[in-house]
């Protein structure tokens, strides 16, 4: 009980910028101390297709989605791992791995490109199958649950069990790669060990304007023990949701997955894995009281981006004590021409602004010509908005050209307008509010 309250108070104080001392503070920067106490592996699940983001993820993995002009979504979990001094971080990949791998750059942005430990990527793979007959056909009854393409996050963990068992961690820290937040994972690990938990679930109150039905919903007792879990319920019993940050006792996790795999097909953690662990009575919550948002749908992604522009937001990414690190191209500062007008916006390096930009976020090398207007919108890299064009409440993917005097996102609908990669909008065209234009197909 005392440890639970201490972590709540610490999290609350740190969310408003008050520095607090941590347990074992003398070894905060000592990576070897983590290894001596427990062998810990961080596993970042970055293989999801992100279909709910529609045209924005047709040609990229969701963790590689730009955020805040210069960042990518996976930068948050990777930077948190770096600042938490975790020595081993593995990333499970599946969908559109090439752009994601290019961004991860073998771990260099987070100082993880080491000879021993550091970053390791786990793409889908196929194992040697002794059951193949002479004609090369595979016996589907064997070896069909190792390697290959996963059908959910629990399945993704289980398919990598051969490598995980070889590493043989004591604790497995499992992270998603599509959430915006800052967290010292060592606090969660210490809490987990203090309670000798089978699983520790990092929880938070559902963000304002979002619905608990999108998440795993938990109920806890006064000690912080999880007493009930529902996965994306239609009628939630609580506003306390999972952040998709978990610490598992590794042996208990694998034993549970073995049992569930014997009973049927593994899918997402919320369908069988967590309900079973909660039912056994040794699941605990660690409360995150600072900023957190799942950005897996367009409206939530847009709102999290706009939070960067709000004076009242708890989202501060320029903290020198906990910077969000990334791989980015080296460009000159943005060039604001005499004709430029802008209000409360983020303009990335390499941009050339001659028009009006209001409450918007522009990625690197965007061009807004004189007489053009961008309002309440997000532009990815190298978007060109030509003279007289107007963009409102839209998300425009990279290398899109908005022709002269075209209008994007205007109309009575409140839905976001989204335009995929490499699209060219003709001059004088009208793309109404709520419209979604698919990206141009890439050359084979």
XYZ file of C-alpha atoms in Angstrom, residues 133-315:
183
model
C 7.553 -33.899 -47.144
C 9.605 -34.725 -50.197
C 7.409 -32.534 -52.373
C 8.134 -29.535 -50.135
C 4.638 -29.214 -48.735
C 4.426 -28.186 -45.106
C 2.568 -30.107 -42.427
C 0.437 -27.327 -40.935
C 0.059 -29.225 -37.656
C 3.615 -28.414 -36.590
C 5.728 -25.269 -36.176
C 2.963 -22.920 -37.324
C 3.136 -20.765 -34.202
C 6.797 -19.758 -34.376
C 7.883 -17.067 -36.788
C 5.489 -15.943 -39.495
C 2.970 -13.130 -39.221
C 1.300 -12.458 -35.886
C -2.458 -11.983 -35.489
C -2.257 -9.765 -32.392
C 0.162 -8.482 -29.766
C 0.014 -11.580 -27.528
C 0.614 -13.722 -30.601
C 3.515 -11.448 -31.604
C 5.265 -12.131 -28.290
C 4.665 -15.868 -28.478
C 5.975 -16.189 -32.044
C 9.311 -14.773 -30.866
C 9.590 -17.166 -27.910
C 12.606 -19.033 -29.288
C 14.750 -15.873 -29.213
C 13.154 -14.698 -25.981
C 13.907 -18.001 -24.275
C 17.511 -17.834 -25.461
C 17.843 -14.398 -23.854
C 15.932 -15.673 -20.787
C 15.057 -12.415 -19.015
C 13.709 -12.328 -15.484
C 11.355 -9.486 -16.372
C 9.881 -8.532 -19.743
C 8.877 -4.899 -20.270
C 6.349 -4.827 -23.125
C 5.638 -1.521 -24.878
C 3.531 -0.296 -27.751
C 4.908 2.218 -30.232
C 1.906 4.437 -30.943
C 1.467 6.407 -27.717
C 2.637 9.878 -26.728
C 3.979 10.053 -23.168
C 7.091 10.205 -20.988
C 7.797 7.623 -18.288
C 10.789 6.319 -16.354
C 10.323 2.579 -16.726
C 12.618 1.902 -13.770
C 9.904 3.181 -11.444
C 7.481 0.625 -12.889
C 10.075 -2.150 -12.620
C 10.824 -1.282 -8.979
C 7.096 -1.272 -8.203
C 6.693 -4.645 -9.919
C 9.505 -6.175 -7.899
C 8.258 -4.711 -4.611
C 4.907 -6.417 -5.173
C 6.358 -9.635 -6.623
C 3.690 -9.275 -9.303
C 2.951 -11.596 -12.194
C 2.132 -8.504 -14.249
C 2.190 -4.775 -13.557
C -0.126 -2.732 -15.773
C 0.605 0.955 -16.226
C -2.770 2.716 -16.129
C -4.105 6.228 -16.562
C -7.401 8.060 -16.591
C -8.879 8.131 -20.082
C -7.848 11.394 -21.813
C -10.442 14.123 -22.118
C -12.542 13.730 -25.242
C -11.615 10.066 -25.702
C -13.698 6.962 -24.961
C -12.757 4.153 -22.535
C -14.308 1.724 -25.024
C -11.193 2.050 -27.188
C -8.966 0.577 -24.486
C -8.508 -2.130 -21.931
C -10.478 -0.953 -18.889
C -9.387 -1.946 -15.373
C -10.798 -1.767 -11.877
C -8.491 -1.789 -8.842
C -8.869 -2.045 -5.086
C -7.454 0.430 -2.582
C -4.103 -1.366 -2.551
C -3.676 -1.096 -6.324
C -4.402 -4.735 -7.104
C -6.279 -5.174 -10.394
C -9.586 -6.898 -9.622
C -11.290 -6.648 -13.006
C -10.267 -6.218 -16.638
C -12.439 -5.674 -19.706
C -11.109 -5.340 -23.241
C -12.739 -2.529 -25.218
C -16.109 -2.871 -23.453
C -19.226 -1.271 -24.902
C -20.307 -0.178 -21.421
C -17.120 0.519 -19.413
C -17.300 0.162 -15.637
C -14.380 2.525 -15.084
C -12.467 5.403 -16.685
C -9.140 3.795 -15.745
C -7.448 2.358 -18.849
C -4.272 0.519 -19.771
C -1.470 2.491 -21.414
C -0.140 -0.681 -23.084
C 2.961 -0.575 -20.901
C 3.406 -3.843 -18.979
C 6.039 -5.527 -16.850
C 5.696 -9.303 -16.803
C 7.388 -11.984 -14.781
C 8.818 -13.690 -17.834
C 8.413 -17.292 -16.737
C 4.822 -16.696 -15.678
C 4.089 -14.955 -18.970
C 5.414 -17.783 -21.104
C 3.706 -20.476 -19.032
C 0.401 -18.617 -19.463
C 0.911 -18.170 -23.201
C 1.763 -21.866 -23.542
C -1.518 -22.788 -21.865
C -3.539 -20.341 -23.956
C -1.895 -21.526 -27.184
C -2.826 -25.111 -26.314
C -6.444 -24.002 -25.893
C -6.691 -22.080 -29.162
C -5.360 -19.263 -31.333
C -3.545 -16.365 -29.651
C -4.499 -12.827 -30.631
C -4.418 -9.599 -28.585
C -3.332 -9.466 -24.941
C -6.742 -8.184 -23.874
C -8.678 -11.185 -25.152
C -7.213 -13.939 -22.974
C -3.759 -13.149 -21.548
C -4.600 -10.282 -19.195
C -8.018 -11.629 -18.143
C -6.329 -14.870 -17.043
C -3.560 -13.103 -15.112
C -6.041 -10.761 -13.440
C -8.247 -13.710 -12.482
C -5.284 -15.369 -10.740
C -5.037 -12.330 -8.449
C -1.458 -11.134 -8.818
C -1.891 -8.287 -11.311
C -1.149 -4.742 -10.092
C -1.507 -1.240 -11.473
C 1.098 1.501 -11.644
C -0.689 4.813 -12.125
C 0.616 7.300 -14.700
C -0.706 10.733 -13.762
C 1.109 12.733 -16.436
C 0.272 13.245 -20.126
C -0.580 10.150 -22.166
C -2.546 9.716 -25.355
C -3.146 6.843 -27.741
C -2.869 8.280 -31.252
C -4.123 5.258 -33.169
C -7.087 7.071 -34.761
C -6.997 10.313 -36.792
C -8.977 12.421 -34.307
C -6.738 11.435 -31.393
C -3.581 11.926 -33.466
C -4.745 15.398 -34.504
C -5.673 16.331 -30.917
C -2.326 15.193 -29.516
C -0.610 17.300 -32.182
C -2.716 20.331 -31.318
C -1.879 19.778 -27.628
C 1.689 20.732 -28.527
C 0.389 24.220 -29.327
C -1.691 24.661 -26.167
C -0.317 26.707 -23.277
C -2.365 24.576 -20.870
C -1.033 21.249 -22.169
C 0.992 18.928 -19.954
C 2.866 17.743 -23.034
